[in-house]
Short mmCIF file of C-alpha atoms and ligand atoms in Angstrom, two decimals:
data_model
loop_
_atom_site.label_atom_id
_atom_site.label_comp_id
_atom_site.label_asym_id
_atom_site.label_seq_id
_atom_site.Cartn_x
_atom_site.Cartn_y
_atom_site.Cartn_z
CA MET A 806 147.58 122.86 166.89
CA VAL A 807 146.64 124.47 170.22
CA LYS A 808 147.59 122.51 173.34
CA GLU A 809 144.92 122.90 176.01
CA ALA A 810 145.46 122.15 179.71
CA GLU A 811 143.78 122.93 183.02
CA GLN A 812 147.05 123.53 184.84
CA ILE A 813 150.44 124.60 183.70
CA THR A 814 152.18 121.83 181.79
CA ASP A 815 155.91 120.99 181.84
CA ASP A 816 156.23 122.69 178.41
CA VAL A 817 154.74 125.93 179.72
CA ALA A 818 156.76 125.72 182.96
CA GLU A 819 159.94 125.47 180.84
CA LEU A 820 158.95 128.48 178.72
CA VAL A 821 158.22 130.47 181.87
CA ALA A 822 161.48 129.46 183.55
CA SER A 823 163.60 130.49 180.54
CA ALA A 824 161.71 133.70 179.64
CA HIS A 825 163.64 136.93 180.22
CA ARG A 826 161.30 139.38 178.49
CA VAL A 827 157.61 138.63 178.97
CA ALA A 828 154.71 140.66 177.52
CA VAL A 829 151.23 140.21 179.01
CA LEU A 830 147.95 141.47 177.52
CA THR A 831 145.18 141.45 180.11
CA GLY A 832 141.42 141.86 179.83
CA ALA A 833 138.38 141.97 182.08
CA GLY A 834 138.79 138.29 183.11
CA ILE A 835 141.85 139.05 185.27
CA SER A 836 139.70 141.34 187.45
CA ALA A 837 136.69 138.96 187.54
CA GLU A 838 137.98 137.17 190.65
CA SER A 839 138.12 140.56 192.41
CA GLY A 840 134.38 140.95 191.74
CA VAL A 841 134.54 143.29 188.73
CA PRO A 842 132.02 142.06 186.11
CA THR A 843 133.30 141.26 182.61
CA PHE A 844 131.73 142.87 179.53
CA ARG A 845 129.79 139.83 178.35
CA GLU A 846 127.84 139.50 181.64
CA ALA A 847 124.28 140.82 181.95
CA GLN A 848 123.99 144.34 183.38
CA THR A 849 121.94 145.05 186.48
CA GLY A 850 119.87 147.92 187.93
CA LEU A 851 119.34 150.99 185.73
CA TRP A 852 121.28 149.29 182.96
CA GLU A 853 119.63 145.84 182.83
CA ARG A 854 118.11 146.50 179.39
CA PHE A 855 121.50 147.41 177.93
CA SER A 856 124.63 145.49 177.03
CA ALA A 857 128.05 146.95 177.84
CA GLU A 858 128.52 147.44 174.09
CA ASP A 859 125.37 149.62 173.99
CA LEU A 860 126.69 151.81 176.81
CA ALA A 861 130.36 152.18 175.87
CA THR A 862 129.76 154.45 172.88
CA VAL A 863 129.75 158.19 172.15
CA GLU A 864 126.21 157.82 170.78
CA ALA A 865 124.94 156.32 174.06
CA PHE A 866 126.49 159.20 176.02
CA GLU A 867 124.98 161.79 173.65
CA ASN A 868 121.52 160.14 173.74
CA ASP A 869 121.35 159.67 177.51
CA PRO A 870 124.31 161.31 179.31
CA ALA A 871 122.93 160.59 182.80
CA LEU A 872 122.47 156.87 182.13
CA VAL A 873 126.02 156.43 180.83
CA TRP A 874 127.65 158.83 183.33
CA THR A 875 126.04 157.03 186.28
CA TRP A 876 127.15 153.65 184.90
CA TYR A 877 130.75 154.84 184.93
CA ARG A 878 130.56 156.53 188.35
CA TRP A 879 128.97 153.40 189.84
CA ARG A 880 131.61 151.11 188.24
CA GLN A 881 134.30 153.45 189.60
CA SER A 882 132.87 153.01 193.10
CA LEU A 883 132.74 149.23 192.64
CA ILE A 884 136.39 149.10 191.54
CA GLN A 885 137.39 151.25 194.53
CA ALA A 886 135.55 148.83 196.84
CA VAL A 887 137.33 145.66 195.66
CA GLU A 888 140.90 144.38 196.02
CA PRO A 889 143.48 142.98 193.59
CA ASN A 890 143.36 139.17 193.41
CA PRO A 891 146.12 136.51 193.24
CA GLY A 892 146.34 136.93 189.44
CA HIS A 893 147.26 140.62 189.75
CA SER A 894 149.69 139.80 192.58
CA ALA A 895 151.36 136.99 190.60
CA LEU A 896 152.10 139.36 187.69
CA ALA A 897 153.45 142.00 190.08
CA ASP A 898 155.75 139.41 191.75
CA TRP A 899 156.93 138.04 188.42
CA GLN A 900 157.65 141.59 187.15
CA ALA A 901 159.73 142.32 190.27
CA GLN A 902 161.63 139.03 189.90
CA LEU A 903 162.48 139.61 186.25
CA ARG A 904 163.58 143.19 186.92
CA ALA A 905 165.92 141.94 189.64
CA ARG A 906 167.54 139.80 186.91
CA GLN A 907 167.66 142.70 184.37
CA GLY A 908 164.70 141.22 182.51
CA GLU A 909 161.26 142.74 182.04
CA LEU A 910 157.60 141.81 182.27
CA SER A 911 155.47 144.37 180.42
CA ILE A 912 151.80 144.57 181.32
CA VAL A 913 149.45 146.00 178.72
CA THR A 914 145.84 146.08 179.86
CA GLN A 915 142.48 146.75 178.24
CA ASN A 916 141.06 147.32 181.71
CA VAL A 917 140.12 150.78 182.95
CA ASP A 918 140.62 149.69 186.57
CA ASP A 919 143.78 150.17 188.68
CA LEU A 920 144.05 146.67 190.16
CA HIS A 921 147.41 145.86 188.54
CA GLU A 922 148.87 149.03 190.06
CA ARG A 923 147.29 148.37 193.46
CA ALA A 924 148.89 144.88 193.43
CA GLY A 925 152.28 146.62 193.05
CA ALA A 926 152.85 146.25 189.31
CA GLU A 927 153.84 148.92 186.82
CA VAL A 928 151.54 149.01 183.78
CA LEU A 929 153.10 149.88 180.42
CA GLY A 930 149.80 150.97 178.90
CA HIS A 931 146.06 151.21 179.55
CA LEU A 932 144.79 150.70 175.99
CA HIS A 933 141.19 151.70 176.81
CA GLY A 934 141.97 154.51 179.24
CA SER A 935 141.17 154.95 182.92
CA ILE A 936 137.86 155.17 184.74
CA PHE A 937 139.42 157.42 187.41
CA THR A 938 140.13 160.51 185.28
CA HIS A 939 137.73 162.80 183.44
CA ARG A 940 137.79 165.43 180.73
CA CYS A 941 135.44 167.88 179.08
CA VAL A 942 133.68 166.61 175.93
CA GLU A 943 134.13 170.06 174.32
CA CYS A 944 137.50 171.52 175.38
CA ALA A 945 139.15 168.24 176.57
CA GLU A 946 140.42 169.98 179.74
CA PRO A 947 141.08 167.38 182.49
CA ALA A 948 138.91 167.76 185.60
CA GLU A 949 139.36 166.53 189.18
CA LEU A 950 136.27 165.02 190.78
CA PRO A 951 135.58 163.74 194.29
CA ALA A 952 135.13 159.98 194.65
CA PRO A 953 131.60 158.84 193.73
CA GLN A 954 129.24 158.46 196.67
CA TYR A 955 127.76 155.12 195.58
CA ASN A 956 127.80 151.78 197.31
CA GLY A 957 129.82 149.86 194.72
CA PHE A 958 128.00 146.62 195.45
CA GLU A 959 124.45 147.87 194.83
CA PRO A 960 123.52 149.73 191.67
CA PRO A 961 121.81 153.10 192.40
CA SER A 962 118.09 153.53 191.70
CA ASP A 963 118.49 157.02 190.15
CA SER A 964 120.86 158.41 187.60
CA GLU A 965 122.79 161.70 187.88
CA GLN A 966 123.71 164.17 185.13
CA PRO A 967 127.40 164.58 184.27
CA PRO A 968 128.83 167.79 185.79
CA ALA A 969 129.42 170.87 183.65
CA CYS A 970 133.03 171.69 182.71
CA LEU A 971 134.30 174.56 184.85
CA ALA A 972 137.05 175.40 182.34
CA CYS A 973 134.92 176.25 179.28
CA ALA A 974 131.36 176.21 180.67
CA HIS A 975 130.13 174.73 177.35
CA GLY A 976 130.71 171.02 177.73
CA VAL A 977 130.08 168.33 180.31
CA LEU A 978 132.58 165.87 181.78
CA ARG A 979 133.08 162.33 180.52
CA PRO A 980 135.32 159.50 181.73
CA ASN A 981 138.77 159.22 180.13
CA VAL A 982 137.98 155.83 178.60
CA VAL A 983 138.00 154.68 174.96
CA TRP A 984 134.53 154.07 173.57
CA PHE A 985 133.69 152.08 170.42
CA GLY A 986 134.57 154.11 167.33
CA GLU A 987 137.25 156.13 169.18
CA MET A 988 141.00 155.88 168.66
CA LEU A 989 143.17 154.14 171.25
CA PRO A 990 145.92 156.27 172.88
CA ALA A 991 148.70 156.09 170.28
CA GLU A 992 151.60 155.92 172.74
CA ALA A 993 150.07 153.05 174.74
CA PHE A 994 149.39 151.11 171.52
CA GLU A 995 152.90 151.68 170.15
CA ASP A 996 154.52 150.73 173.47
CA ALA A 997 152.39 147.58 173.58
CA SER A 998 153.39 146.64 170.01
CA ALA A 999 157.08 147.15 170.81
CA ALA A 1000 156.86 145.09 174.02
CA ILE A 1001 155.19 142.18 172.19
CA ARG A 1002 157.64 142.34 169.28
CA SER A 1003 160.64 142.20 171.65
CA ALA A 1004 159.28 139.58 174.08
CA ASP A 1005 160.44 135.99 174.32
CA LEU A 1006 157.07 134.90 175.77
CA VAL A 1007 153.62 136.48 175.29
CA LEU A 1008 150.67 135.80 177.62
CA VAL A 1009 147.07 136.69 176.83
CA VAL A 1010 145.02 136.69 180.02
CA GLY A 1011 141.26 137.03 180.56
CA THR A 1012 140.22 138.59 177.27
CA SER A 1013 137.57 137.38 174.82
CA GLY A 1014 139.72 138.69 171.95
CA ILE A 1015 136.63 140.25 170.37
CA VAL A 1016 137.50 143.95 170.59
CA GLN A 1017 139.91 145.40 168.03
CA PRO A 1018 142.58 146.65 167.63
CA ALA A 1019 143.73 145.33 171.05
CA ALA A 1020 142.84 141.76 170.05
CA SER A 1021 145.29 141.92 167.13
CA LEU A 1022 148.29 142.81 169.31
CA PRO A 1023 149.14 139.18 170.21
CA LEU A 1024 149.44 138.37 166.48
CA LEU A 1025 152.64 140.47 166.44
CA ALA A 1026 154.28 137.64 168.43
CA MET A 1027 153.94 135.44 165.35
CA GLU A 1028 156.43 137.60 163.39
CA ARG A 1029 159.31 136.06 165.40
CA ARG A 1030 157.46 132.86 166.33
CA THR A 1031 157.44 133.93 169.97
CA PRO A 1032 155.43 131.43 172.04
CA LEU A 1033 151.85 132.58 172.77
CA VAL A 1034 150.08 131.30 175.89
CA GLU A 1035 146.43 132.03 176.70
CA VAL A 1036 145.02 131.94 180.25
CA ASN A 1037 141.22 131.79 180.21
CA PRO A 1038 138.56 129.37 181.47
CA GLU A 1039 136.83 129.57 178.06
CA PRO A 1040 137.94 129.34 174.43
CA THR A 1041 138.29 132.77 172.79
CA GLU A 1042 138.62 134.40 169.38
CA LEU A 1043 142.40 134.15 169.86
CA THR A 1044 142.57 130.48 170.88
CA GLU A 1045 143.43 129.21 167.41
CA VAL A 1046 146.62 131.31 167.16
CA MET A 1047 147.86 130.20 170.60
CA ASP A 1048 150.64 127.67 171.16
CA TYR A 1049 149.13 126.79 174.56
CA SER A 1050 145.71 127.53 176.07
CA LEU A 1051 145.51 127.09 179.82
CA ARG A 1052 141.86 126.60 180.78
CA GLY A 1053 141.20 127.97 184.24
CA PRO A 1054 140.98 131.11 186.36
CA SER A 1055 143.93 133.49 186.10
CA GLY A 1056 144.27 133.70 189.90
CA THR A 1057 145.23 130.01 190.05
CA LEU A 1058 147.16 129.66 186.79
CA LEU A 1059 149.25 132.84 187.07
CA ALA A 1060 150.23 131.84 190.63
CA GLN A 1061 151.48 128.50 189.21
CA MET A 1062 153.40 130.35 186.51
CA VAL A 1063 155.16 132.69 188.92
CA GLN A 1064 156.22 129.63 190.95
CA ALA A 1065 157.68 128.11 187.78
CA SER A 1066 159.58 131.33 186.99
CA ARG A 1067 161.64 131.23 190.21
C1 BJW B 2340 138.46 134.94 182.87
C2 BJW B 2340 138.04 134.71 184.18
C3 BJW B 2340 139.03 134.37 185.10
C4 BJW B 2340 136.29 135.23 183.03
N1 BJW B 2340 140.31 134.27 184.71
N2 BJW B 2340 139.72 134.83 182.51
C5 BJW B 2340 137.96 145.22 163.05
C6 BJW B 2340 136.92 144.35 162.82
C7 BJW B 2340 135.66 144.60 163.36
C8 BJW B 2340 135.42 145.72 164.15
C9 BJW B 2340 136.45 146.57 164.38
C10 BJW B 2340 137.69 146.33 163.83
N3 BJW B 2340 138.52 147.34 164.21
C11 BJW B 2340 137.83 148.18 164.99
C12 BJW B 2340 136.56 147.75 165.09
C13 BJW B 2340 135.47 148.41 165.85
C14 BJW B 2340 135.52 148.19 167.33
C15 BJW B 2340 135.44 146.70 167.66
O1 BJW B 2340 136.40 146.06 167.99
N4 BJW B 2340 134.24 146.15 167.63
C16 BJW B 2340 134.05 144.75 167.99
C17 BJW B 2340 132.82 144.63 168.89
C18 BJW B 2340 133.99 143.90 166.79
N5 BJW B 2340 136.71 148.78 167.92
C19 BJW B 2340 136.78 150.08 168.21
O2 BJW B 2340 135.85 150.84 167.95
C20 BJW B 2340 138.05 150.58 168.85
N6 BJW B 2340 138.54 151.74 168.18
C21 BJW B 2340 139.05 151.70 166.97
O3 BJW B 2340 139.14 150.66 166.35
O4 BJW B 2340 139.47 152.93 166.51
C22 BJW B 2340 139.82 153.04 165.14
C23 BJW B 2340 138.56 153.45 164.43
C24 BJW B 2340 138.01 154.67 164.75
C25 BJW B 2340 136.88 155.07 164.06
C26 BJW B 2340 136.29 154.23 163.12
C27 BJW B 2340 136.85 152.97 162.85
C28 BJW B 2340 138.01 152.60 163.51
C29 BJW B 2340 137.78 151.04 170.28
C30 BJW B 2340 137.45 149.90 171.18
C31 BJW B 2340 137.14 150.44 172.58
C32 BJW B 2340 136.66 149.35 173.52
N7 BJW B 2340 136.19 149.96 174.70
C33 BJW B 2340 135.68 149.10 175.81
C34 BJW B 2340 135.05 150.02 176.87
C35 BJW B 2340 136.11 150.75 177.70
C36 BJW B 2340 135.48 151.57 178.77
C37 BJW B 2340 134.75 150.74 179.78
O5 BJW B 2340 135.38 149.97 180.55
O6 BJW B 2340 133.53 150.86 179.84
O7 BJW B 2340 136.76 148.33 176.35
S1 BJW B 2340 134.52 147.86 175.24
C38 BJW B 2340 135.08 146.60 176.34
O8 BJW B 2340 135.67 145.51 175.59
C39 BJW B 2340 136.24 147.23 177.15
C40 BJW B 2340 137.22 146.10 177.22
O9 BJW B 2340 138.51 146.58 177.51
C41 BJW B 2340 137.10 145.46 175.85
C42 BJW B 2340 137.61 144.07 175.77
O10 BJW B 2340 136.88 143.22 176.58
P1 BJW B 2340 137.62 142.02 177.34
O11 BJW B 2340 138.61 142.56 178.27
O12 BJW B 2340 138.08 141.04 176.35
O13 BJW B 2340 136.42 141.45 178.23
P2 BJW B 2340 135.28 140.42 177.85
O14 BJW B 2340 134.20 140.65 178.82
O15 BJW B 2340 134.94 140.47 176.41
O16 BJW B 2340 135.93 138.98 178.10
C43 BJW B 2340 136.28 138.55 179.40
C44 BJW B 2340 137.06 137.26 179.28
O17 BJW B 2340 137.48 136.89 180.60
C45 BJW B 2340 136.25 136.09 178.74
O18 BJW B 2340 136.99 135.45 177.70
C46 BJW B 2340 136.10 135.16 179.94
O19 BJW B 2340 136.08 133.77 179.58
C47 BJW B 2340 137.34 135.50 180.72
N8 BJW B 2340 137.31 135.19 182.16
N9 BJW B 2340 136.66 134.84 184.24
C48 BJW B 2340 140.59 134.48 183.43
N10 BJW B 2340 138.69 134.10 186.43
#
């Protein structure tokens, strides 16, 4: 039976206060309060006829490289234009506190942004890659690019072609993200599994729990009956396996949790 609450309850405060090894899986919702759209929101501008799921595929990039490339370059500029929010900061503070007591808080994120890092946290793994690095579709050679010249707050009216790879001259560049149908980085997935298996508290923050295999990671907590706590304003695909579901924005609820951990 899931216990739902709009603020942290005494039960959750006790779990937080006694936890020494915490594992946190984050999704797009933790960056929503910074102004980064989640994946279930309608797209705007050049992409208004497409869902994020239509665009985040190899097929979409092969069919219309400029459309998909520009989507990523524009999202990169948006992420660079926004700041971490109190949810990112709370996790960074809690991680620092636990480390000072020889504990650990491991952050595993599905997000391709760098807002956890910019809040001062160390991220154990980016399961779906990073929007800031690029590689050739043919030879996989990494490539350095200048920052995109878009205004992150207004989608551009024209698309641009992805640049050619200078290393092999056959392929074009793509973002180092994981599209549907592609494998997740093995090391990040294994590290995430190990962190969840060895945690004494697992938090699932701001994810719809729709996208596999990341959405199955929290289930590993059930092997040792480790308490599972969800932080999300809405019910998700994972709600029924949770011990507690806190219904509200992560900026508010994670700040309450870090207070309770002191
Ligand atoms: C707030 C908030 C606030 C709002 N505070 N919260 C098993 C069954 C069925 C299908 C599959 C399966 N296994 C694999 C698949 C296929 C597929 C899949 O999962 N499909 C589903 C659609 C069903 N998975 C894959 O293809 C994966 N690869 C794979 O499995 O490889 C093995 C394989 C290879 C070949 C053949 C077969 C298997 C790869 C998945 C890659 C996902 N990539 C993306 C794009 C990354 C690049 C980019 O950013 O563009 O990752 S898709 C997108 O979804 C992105 C996200 O990381 C990911 C998860 O989304 P997330 O974070 O949950 O966001 P939202 O928007 O869904 O939810 C936001 C939440 O925030 C909501 O709940 C809000 O309520 C909440 N919220 N405000 C807190 N203030």
